[in-house]
Short mmCIF file of C-alpha atoms and ligand atoms in Angstrom, two decimals:
data_model
loop_
_atom_site.label_atom_id
_atom_site.label_comp_id
_atom_site.label_asym_id
_atom_site.label_seq_id
_atom_site.Cartn_x
_atom_site.Cartn_y
_atom_site.Cartn_z
CA MET A 1 5.99 11.02 -21.01
CA ILE A 2 8.56 8.33 -19.50
CA ASP A 3 8.46 4.30 -19.94
CA THR A 4 10.33 1.93 -18.17
CA ILE A 5 12.30 -0.15 -20.49
CA PHE A 6 13.80 -3.40 -19.56
CA PRO A 7 17.20 -4.19 -21.29
CA ILE A 8 16.56 -8.01 -21.71
CA ARG A 9 19.50 -8.62 -23.29
CA GLN A 10 22.08 -7.68 -20.66
CA PHE A 11 19.66 -9.11 -17.98
CA LYS A 12 20.55 -12.50 -19.31
CA HIS A 13 24.28 -12.09 -18.29
CA LEU A 14 23.00 -11.10 -14.63
CA THR A 15 22.43 -13.73 -11.83
CA THR A 16 19.07 -13.39 -11.08
CA PRO A 17 17.33 -12.55 -8.71
CA PHE A 18 18.24 -8.82 -8.34
CA TYR A 19 16.67 -5.37 -8.08
CA TYR A 20 16.88 -3.25 -11.43
CA TYR A 21 16.28 0.63 -10.80
CA ASP A 22 15.51 2.44 -13.75
CA LEU A 23 17.27 5.94 -12.66
CA GLU A 24 15.37 7.57 -15.77
CA VAL A 25 12.20 6.74 -13.97
CA LEU A 26 13.62 8.12 -10.47
CA ARG A 27 15.06 11.23 -11.72
CA ALA A 28 11.69 12.15 -13.48
CA THR A 29 9.86 11.26 -10.03
CA ILE A 30 12.23 13.25 -7.98
CA ASP A 31 12.12 16.29 -10.52
CA ALA A 32 8.00 16.00 -10.29
CA VAL A 33 8.32 16.30 -6.59
CA LYS A 34 10.68 19.63 -7.13
CA GLN A 35 8.04 21.34 -9.55
CA GLN A 36 5.83 21.30 -6.38
CA VAL A 37 8.22 22.00 -3.82
CA ASP A 38 10.82 24.35 -5.29
CA GLY A 39 10.26 28.27 -4.10
CA LYS A 40 7.50 26.86 -1.68
CA PRO A 41 8.36 26.73 2.39
CA PHE A 42 8.21 23.14 1.51
CA ARG A 43 11.31 20.80 2.66
CA VAL A 44 11.43 17.16 1.49
CA HIS A 45 13.26 14.26 3.90
CA TYR A 46 13.53 11.25 1.78
CA ALA A 47 12.60 8.64 4.00
CA LEU A 48 15.21 6.06 3.88
CA LYS A 49 13.25 3.15 5.29
CA ALA A 50 11.55 2.79 1.70
CA ASN A 51 15.21 2.17 0.09
CA ALA A 52 18.30 2.98 1.44
CA ASN A 53 20.56 1.72 -1.67
CA PRO A 54 23.56 3.86 -1.85
CA LYS A 55 23.10 4.58 -5.99
CA LEU A 56 19.57 5.81 -5.45
CA LEU A 57 20.68 7.82 -2.58
CA LYS A 58 23.50 9.70 -4.13
CA ILE A 59 20.95 10.86 -6.97
CA ILE A 60 18.50 11.87 -4.13
CA LYS A 61 21.12 13.93 -2.35
CA ASP A 62 22.31 15.75 -5.64
CA LYS A 63 18.61 16.68 -6.55
CA GLY A 64 18.96 18.63 -2.88
CA PHE A 65 16.48 16.13 -0.86
CA GLY A 66 17.18 15.62 3.22
CA ALA A 67 16.84 12.37 4.79
CA ASP A 68 14.06 10.98 7.15
CA CYS A 69 15.93 8.34 9.17
CA VAL A 70 14.57 5.86 11.97
CA SER A 71 17.71 4.29 13.28
CA GLY A 72 21.36 5.06 13.63
CA GLY A 73 22.39 2.90 10.57
CA GLU A 74 20.10 4.92 8.23
CA VAL A 75 21.51 8.13 9.88
CA GLN A 76 24.87 6.73 8.68
CA ALA A 77 23.90 5.78 5.54
CA ALA A 78 22.29 9.53 5.21
CA LEU A 79 25.76 11.10 6.06
CA ASP A 80 27.57 8.59 3.91
CA ALA A 81 25.41 9.56 0.56
CA GLY A 82 26.57 13.30 1.37
CA ILE A 83 23.11 14.10 3.05
CA THR A 84 24.35 16.83 5.47
CA ALA A 85 23.35 16.48 9.13
CA ASP A 86 21.23 19.67 9.07
CA LYS A 87 18.88 18.20 6.57
CA ILE A 88 18.49 14.84 8.42
CA VAL A 89 15.47 14.07 10.76
CA PHE A 90 15.60 10.86 13.01
CA ALA A 91 12.06 9.71 14.24
CA GLY A 92 11.45 6.23 15.77
CA VAL A 93 9.94 5.00 18.99
CA GLY A 94 12.67 3.04 20.27
CA LYS A 95 15.74 5.05 20.05
CA ALA A 96 18.89 3.68 21.55
CA ASP A 97 21.28 5.64 23.51
CA TRP A 98 24.23 5.48 20.94
CA GLU A 99 21.64 6.26 18.05
CA ILE A 100 20.57 9.56 20.14
CA ASN A 101 24.38 10.24 20.88
CA LEU A 102 24.77 10.09 17.20
CA GLY A 103 22.37 12.49 16.42
CA ILE A 104 23.54 14.89 18.87
CA ASP A 105 27.22 14.80 18.16
CA GLN A 106 26.33 15.13 14.11
CA GLY A 107 24.07 18.10 14.98
CA ILE A 108 21.11 16.45 13.03
CA PHE A 109 18.39 18.83 11.96
CA CYS A 110 15.56 17.38 14.32
CA PHE A 111 14.61 14.51 16.67
CA ASN A 112 11.28 13.43 15.96
CA VAL A 113 10.48 12.71 19.69
CA GLU A 114 7.84 9.89 20.23
CA SER A 115 7.48 9.59 24.07
CA LEU A 116 8.06 11.62 27.23
CA PRO A 117 10.53 8.93 28.42
CA GLU A 118 12.48 9.52 25.14
CA LEU A 119 12.65 13.43 25.55
CA GLU A 120 13.94 12.97 29.01
CA ILE A 121 16.82 10.61 27.81
CA ILE A 122 17.76 13.04 24.77
CA HIS A 123 17.92 15.95 27.34
CA GLU A 124 19.94 13.60 29.86
CA LEU A 125 22.29 12.33 27.06
CA ALA A 126 22.75 16.25 25.45
CA THR A 127 23.13 18.06 29.10
CA PRO A 128 27.14 16.65 29.11
CA LYS A 129 27.80 17.17 25.62
CA ASN A 130 26.82 20.96 26.22
CA LYS A 131 24.48 20.74 23.47
CA THR A 132 20.72 21.46 22.89
CA ALA A 133 18.97 18.96 21.10
CA LYS A 134 16.43 20.13 18.37
CA VAL A 135 13.32 18.16 18.99
CA ALA A 136 9.75 17.95 17.19
CA LEU A 137 6.97 16.28 18.91
CA ARG A 138 5.50 13.54 17.12
CA ILE A 139 1.64 13.66 18.02
CA ASN A 140 -1.03 11.19 17.16
CA PRO A 141 -3.66 13.21 15.56
CA ASP A 142 -6.15 10.53 15.51
CA VAL A 143 -6.94 10.53 11.94
CA GLN A 144 -8.05 7.48 10.10
CA ALA A 145 -5.64 7.05 7.01
CA LYS A 146 -7.70 4.62 5.08
CA THR A 147 -5.16 2.44 4.03
CA HIS A 148 -3.97 -1.11 5.19
CA ALA A 149 -4.21 -1.68 8.98
CA TYR A 150 -0.67 -2.91 9.52
CA ILE A 151 0.52 0.63 8.02
CA THR A 152 -2.05 2.70 9.93
CA THR A 153 -0.03 4.79 12.55
CA GLY A 154 -2.06 7.91 13.21
CA LEU A 155 -4.98 6.69 15.46
CA GLU A 156 -4.77 7.17 19.27
CA GLU A 157 -4.37 3.18 20.03
CA ASN A 158 -0.93 3.18 18.61
CA LYS A 159 2.54 2.93 19.82
CA PHE A 160 3.72 5.65 17.69
CA GLY A 161 3.81 9.21 18.69
CA ILE A 162 2.43 11.06 21.75
CA ASN A 163 -1.52 10.97 22.47
CA LEU A 164 -3.49 14.19 22.71
CA SER A 165 -4.34 13.53 26.11
CA GLU A 166 -0.55 13.37 27.25
CA LEU A 167 0.27 16.52 25.17
CA ASP A 168 0.11 19.00 28.31
CA GLU A 169 2.29 17.11 30.62
CA VAL A 170 4.94 16.85 27.60
CA LEU A 171 4.91 20.60 27.22
CA GLN A 172 5.17 21.47 31.06
CA LYS A 173 8.05 18.74 30.94
CA VAL A 174 9.60 20.94 27.80
CA LYS A 175 9.43 24.11 29.66
CA VAL A 176 12.01 23.09 32.24
CA LEU A 177 14.52 20.81 30.05
CA ARG A 178 17.18 23.37 29.28
CA ASN A 179 19.10 21.10 26.35
CA ILE A 180 15.75 20.69 24.60
CA ASP A 181 14.60 23.01 22.02
CA LEU A 182 11.05 22.37 20.77
CA ILE A 183 11.21 23.74 17.28
CA GLY A 184 8.10 21.84 15.68
CA ILE A 185 5.91 19.05 15.33
CA HIS A 186 5.57 15.70 13.64
CA VAL A 187 2.48 13.96 12.61
CA HIS A 188 2.22 10.61 10.35
CA ILE A 189 -1.02 8.85 9.85
CA GLY A 190 0.22 5.73 7.45
CA SER A 191 1.37 4.92 4.64
CA GLN A 192 0.39 3.80 0.61
CA ILE A 193 -2.37 6.39 1.26
CA THR A 194 -4.36 7.42 -2.01
CA ASP A 195 -7.35 9.17 -0.88
CA MET A 196 -6.32 12.91 -0.43
CA SER A 197 -9.23 13.22 2.09
CA ALA A 198 -7.12 11.57 4.76
CA TYR A 199 -4.50 14.46 4.18
CA ALA A 200 -7.18 17.04 4.33
CA ASP A 201 -8.57 15.73 7.43
CA MET A 202 -4.68 15.82 8.91
CA CYS A 203 -4.48 19.32 7.99
CA GLY A 204 -7.31 20.43 9.75
CA LYS A 205 -5.96 18.67 13.12
CA ILE A 206 -2.65 20.20 12.35
CA ASN A 207 -4.43 23.83 12.54
CA GLU A 208 -6.22 22.96 15.70
CA LEU A 209 -2.84 21.91 17.01
CA GLN A 210 -1.17 24.86 16.33
CA LEU A 211 -3.90 27.19 18.29
CA TYR A 212 -3.47 24.77 21.25
CA PHE A 213 0.65 25.41 21.27
CA GLU A 214 0.06 28.95 20.69
CA ASN A 215 -2.06 29.27 23.21
CA LYS A 216 0.29 27.45 25.57
CA GLY A 217 3.15 30.09 24.61
CA PHE A 218 4.85 27.88 21.83
CA LYS A 219 5.59 29.37 18.46
CA LEU A 220 6.29 26.26 16.05
CA LYS A 221 8.59 27.05 13.26
CA HIS A 222 8.77 23.70 11.77
CA ILE A 223 5.68 21.52 10.77
CA ASN A 224 6.47 18.17 9.78
CA VAL A 225 3.64 16.23 7.92
CA GLY A 226 5.25 12.83 7.69
CA GLY A 227 4.97 10.85 4.47
CA GLY A 228 2.97 8.14 3.06
CA LEU A 229 1.46 9.33 -0.34
CA GLY A 230 0.60 5.90 -2.16
CA VAL A 231 1.54 4.50 -5.82
CA ASN A 232 -0.44 2.55 -8.32
CA TYR A 233 0.73 -0.96 -7.83
CA GLU A 234 -2.06 -2.26 -10.63
CA GLN A 235 -0.76 -0.47 -13.59
CA PRO A 236 2.80 1.28 -12.77
CA ASP A 237 2.99 1.68 -16.58
CA ALA A 238 0.27 4.02 -16.71
CA HIS A 239 1.13 5.81 -13.24
CA LEU A 240 4.74 5.64 -12.94
CA ILE A 241 4.99 9.58 -11.57
CA PRO A 242 2.51 9.38 -8.62
CA ASP A 243 0.17 12.13 -8.36
CA PHE A 244 2.31 14.88 -6.09
CA GLU A 245 0.11 17.74 -7.84
CA SER A 246 -3.01 16.45 -5.95
CA TYR A 247 -0.81 15.83 -2.77
CA PHE A 248 1.06 18.80 -2.21
CA ARG A 249 -2.29 21.16 -3.35
CA VAL A 250 -3.96 19.63 -0.18
CA PHE A 251 -1.10 21.15 1.92
CA ARG A 252 -1.00 24.45 0.21
CA GLU A 253 -4.87 24.72 0.54
CA LYS A 254 -5.71 23.16 3.80
CA LEU A 255 -2.67 24.20 6.24
CA ASN A 256 -3.00 27.69 8.01
CA LEU A 257 0.50 28.57 8.08
CA ARG A 258 2.22 31.39 10.00
CA PRO A 259 4.86 33.77 8.45
CA GLY A 260 8.02 31.89 8.16
CA GLN A 261 6.68 28.37 8.89
CA ILE A 262 8.34 25.68 7.02
CA VAL A 263 6.44 22.52 6.13
CA HIS A 264 8.61 19.19 6.14
CA PHE A 265 7.57 16.10 3.98
CA GLU A 266 9.03 12.43 4.74
CA LEU A 267 8.33 10.87 1.07
CA GLY A 268 9.71 7.33 1.04
CA ARG A 269 7.52 5.11 -1.45
CA SER A 270 6.12 7.41 -3.56
CA ILE A 271 9.41 8.42 -4.45
CA VAL A 272 11.45 4.97 -5.44
CA ALA A 273 8.58 2.37 -5.71
CA GLN A 274 7.76 2.75 -9.40
CA CYS A 275 11.89 2.99 -10.60
CA GLY A 276 12.40 -0.50 -9.09
CA SER A 277 11.58 -4.22 -10.16
CA LEU A 278 12.79 -7.33 -8.76
CA ILE A 279 14.06 -9.30 -11.55
CA SER A 280 13.67 -13.29 -11.46
CA LYS A 281 13.81 -16.24 -13.37
CA VAL A 282 11.22 -19.24 -13.70
CA LEU A 283 12.90 -22.28 -12.27
CA TYR A 284 9.73 -24.48 -12.75
CA ILE A 285 6.43 -25.07 -14.14
CA LYS A 286 4.59 -27.16 -11.99
CA LYS A 287 1.17 -28.37 -12.91
CA GLY A 288 -1.30 -29.68 -9.85
CA SER A 289 -4.48 -30.90 -11.23
CA THR A 290 -6.50 -27.86 -10.76
CA ARG A 291 -3.67 -25.17 -10.80
CA GLN A 292 -0.23 -24.59 -12.38
CA TYR A 293 2.47 -22.89 -10.35
CA VAL A 294 5.21 -20.25 -11.83
CA ILE A 295 8.25 -21.24 -9.40
CA LEU A 296 10.55 -18.25 -9.27
CA ASP A 297 14.34 -17.89 -8.29
CA ALA A 298 13.18 -15.01 -6.23
CA GLY A 299 10.67 -15.12 -2.72
CA MET A 300 9.35 -13.41 0.24
CA THR A 301 12.81 -12.97 1.01
CA GLU A 302 13.51 -10.32 -1.52
CA LEU A 303 10.02 -8.74 -1.54
CA ILE A 304 8.11 -9.64 1.54
CA ARG A 305 5.16 -7.19 0.72
CA PRO A 306 2.79 -9.85 -0.88
CA ALA A 307 3.35 -12.37 2.39
CA LEU A 308 3.11 -9.76 4.98
CA TYR A 309 0.52 -7.42 3.61
CA GLN A 310 -1.22 -9.33 1.09
CA ALA A 311 0.11 -6.78 -1.10
CA TYR A 312 -0.43 -6.50 -4.93
CA HIS A 313 2.48 -6.53 -7.64
CA HIS A 314 2.09 -6.18 -11.28
CA ILE A 315 4.08 -9.27 -12.55
CA GLN A 316 5.09 -9.13 -16.17
CA ASN A 317 6.90 -12.19 -18.28
CA LEU A 318 9.78 -10.35 -20.07
CA SER A 319 10.67 -13.27 -22.21
CA SER A 320 7.37 -14.75 -23.51
CA GLY A 321 4.99 -13.24 -25.91
CA LEU A 322 2.66 -16.65 -26.08
CA PRO A 323 -1.20 -16.61 -25.35
CA ALA A 324 -1.90 -15.96 -21.78
CA GLN A 325 -2.71 -18.88 -19.16
CA THR A 326 -3.78 -18.75 -15.47
CA TYR A 327 -1.17 -19.45 -12.87
CA ASP A 328 -0.06 -19.05 -9.38
CA VAL A 329 3.38 -17.17 -8.93
CA VAL A 330 5.17 -18.35 -6.14
CA GLY A 331 8.64 -18.25 -4.57
CA PRO A 332 11.22 -20.89 -3.40
CA ILE A 333 10.87 -20.16 0.35
CA CYS A 334 9.49 -22.78 2.96
CA GLU A 335 6.69 -20.82 4.24
CA SER A 336 3.29 -21.16 2.51
CA THR A 337 2.83 -17.34 2.47
CA ASP A 338 5.64 -17.38 -0.24
CA VAL A 339 3.12 -16.43 -2.90
CA PHE A 340 3.55 -13.43 -5.55
CA ALA A 341 -0.47 -13.90 -6.90
CA THR A 342 -2.55 -16.33 -7.36
CA ASP A 343 -4.95 -16.82 -10.35
CA TYR A 344 -2.41 -14.75 -12.37
CA ARG A 345 -2.77 -14.15 -16.05
CA LEU A 346 0.78 -14.37 -17.88
CA PRO A 347 1.78 -15.43 -21.27
CA GLU A 348 2.54 -18.83 -21.49
CA THR A 349 5.55 -19.25 -19.32
CA LYS A 350 8.61 -21.75 -19.59
CA ARG A 351 11.73 -22.79 -17.45
CA GLY A 352 14.22 -19.93 -18.17
CA ASP A 353 11.83 -16.71 -18.80
CA LEU A 354 12.83 -13.67 -17.09
CA ILE A 355 9.88 -12.14 -14.79
CA ALA A 356 9.51 -8.73 -13.59
CA ILE A 357 7.85 -7.98 -10.60
CA ARG A 358 6.98 -4.45 -10.62
CA SER A 359 6.72 -1.53 -8.08
CA ALA A 360 9.55 -2.85 -5.81
CA GLY A 361 11.58 0.00 -5.49
CA ALA A 362 10.09 0.75 -2.18
CA TYR A 363 10.72 -1.48 0.49
CA GLY A 364 11.95 -4.21 -1.42
CA GLU A 365 15.32 -4.57 -0.84
CA THR A 366 15.29 -2.58 2.52
CA MET A 367 13.33 -5.73 4.04
CA ALA A 368 15.04 -8.25 2.22
CA SER A 369 16.48 -11.21 4.71
CA ARG A 370 18.76 -14.34 4.66
CA TYR A 371 15.91 -16.60 5.50
CA ASN A 372 16.62 -20.21 4.59
CA LEU A 373 20.19 -18.85 4.32
CA ARG A 374 19.71 -17.30 0.87
CA ASN A 375 22.06 -14.56 -0.50
CA LEU A 376 21.04 -10.99 -0.14
CA PRO A 377 20.76 -10.09 -4.05
CA ASP A 378 22.27 -7.67 -6.23
CA SER A 379 21.16 -4.19 -7.41
CA TYR A 380 21.84 -2.83 -10.81
CA THR A 381 20.98 0.60 -12.37
CA SER A 382 19.75 1.41 -15.70
CA ASP A 383 22.78 3.59 -16.04
CA GLU A 384 25.24 0.56 -14.95
CA VAL A 385 22.93 -1.66 -17.26
CA ARG A 386 22.26 0.04 -20.52
CA GLY A 387 24.62 -0.38 -23.52
CA VAL A 388 26.67 -2.82 -21.86
CA GLU A 389 26.74 -5.98 -23.43
CA PHE A 390 27.55 -7.89 -20.28
CA TYR A 391 29.99 -7.22 -17.04
CA PRO A 392 33.62 -7.59 -18.18
CA ASN A 393 35.42 -6.36 -15.35
CA LYS A 394 33.37 -7.89 -12.57
CA LYS A 395 33.27 -11.26 -14.17
CA ARG A 396 29.61 -12.40 -12.56
CA PRO A 397 29.31 -15.90 -13.15
CA SER A 398 25.69 -16.77 -14.00
CA ARG A 399 24.61 -19.18 -11.03
CA SER A 400 21.32 -19.79 -12.65
CA PHE A 401 21.13 -23.57 -14.23
N1 LLP B 501 7.66 8.91 7.90
C1 LLP B 501 7.32 8.21 9.14
C2 LLP B 501 7.20 8.82 10.59
C3 LLP B 501 7.09 6.72 8.77
O1 LLP B 501 6.41 5.87 9.67
C4 LLP B 501 6.93 6.43 7.49
C5 LLP B 501 6.77 4.84 7.07
C6 LLP B 501 7.43 7.61 6.41
C7 LLP B 501 7.70 8.53 6.87
C8 LLP B 501 7.54 6.91 4.92
O2 LLP B 501 6.38 6.57 4.12
P1 LLP B 501 6.05 6.34 2.58
O3 LLP B 501 6.11 7.35 2.01
O4 LLP B 501 7.00 4.96 2.38
O5 LLP B 501 4.17 5.76 2.79
N2 LLP B 501 6.75 -1.85 4.93
C9 LLP B 501 5.70 -1.08 4.50
C10 LLP B 501 5.38 0.29 4.74
C11 LLP B 501 5.89 0.79 6.02
C12 LLP B 501 6.04 2.22 6.32
C13 LLP B 501 6.60 2.64 7.59
N3 LLP B 501 6.59 4.48 8.02
C14 LLP B 501 5.24 -1.59 3.08
O6 LLP B 501 5.91 -2.23 2.59
O7 LLP B 501 4.03 -1.23 2.74
#
């Protein structure tokens, strides 16, 4: 059983807000994934978009995962972390020429191709280099992911991927593009998926697609099933490690694999969400006529998920053990959506209390912005912080108060 422990004494020396990553949780999470995939024809490409912090990437790389990237910047970050090109997949609907060139020059494992014009440009750029680009076609399986509409991607009507109705035309083209090597298919239906039946439906579609490709004379070596496994935002401590067992079981049981085929997974959130918290300090308690507000020094600039998707994040007061009261917990940004929670029960809270906003390891730091000209916050890992009284060499003056 693993726990998140907050080293509050050390936190008091650090300038808030900051991201705190519990590396024990991260390592235990990765090990739980490895338990499911090691020894099977399963490969995990960690989705950097969830969190590209180099300290986390190093651990992920050391555990042997590859990378799922959606920009040249992410491809470079993966390479910088030591993830070798043969473990990098590169997706995205709008790959710029320089990004495609980077992928070709580095010899990445695979481009996940999202449209016919993109396929043609990859061919055009690979040809003068005398290189063959390996590609997987990203296909819209038209499966309902049963998650938030903003993060559903596998439906027919979508900017992502190639629709089933276009597939025939794309395959005709693949046959004549000599510097393109079609090695597989790619499917991704959405994110924060907790209903495993969505994945079972997706596997059914993949099985049909396999037959379709075989009828057209294509043998697929690689099946990329994307990412999307959800985490428990309501009770992070009770569910620090996502249910990888149920997730991988679906693919073991429902996919009709051919001999030698390899299944690729692009997990992001489920690997990093629960190891991260956004640590913030209370600036003010403001009492209105009917509500009282906890005003934090962190806002939507550090964690945009509540403002953008009405997402719930568990909030903890790390400093107070007083009886609970009801608050709206808000940030300092000049936007009325800059609210972390309304009618939230917290121990009586005072100026200067430390607050942890949980499950912020995924899509927190990578989606941070400098809106209102705020500084991008620092990040600390448990390995750096624990057992250290403060940062004697780094001289981090506390900006607060
Ligand atoms: N593969 C593809 C093609 C994707 O589009 C995504 C996520 C992933 C893998 C990784 O999905 P994950 O395992 O992390 O669910 N910012 C939103 C989530 C956007 C997800 C975009 N695509 C949020 O904070 O909920």
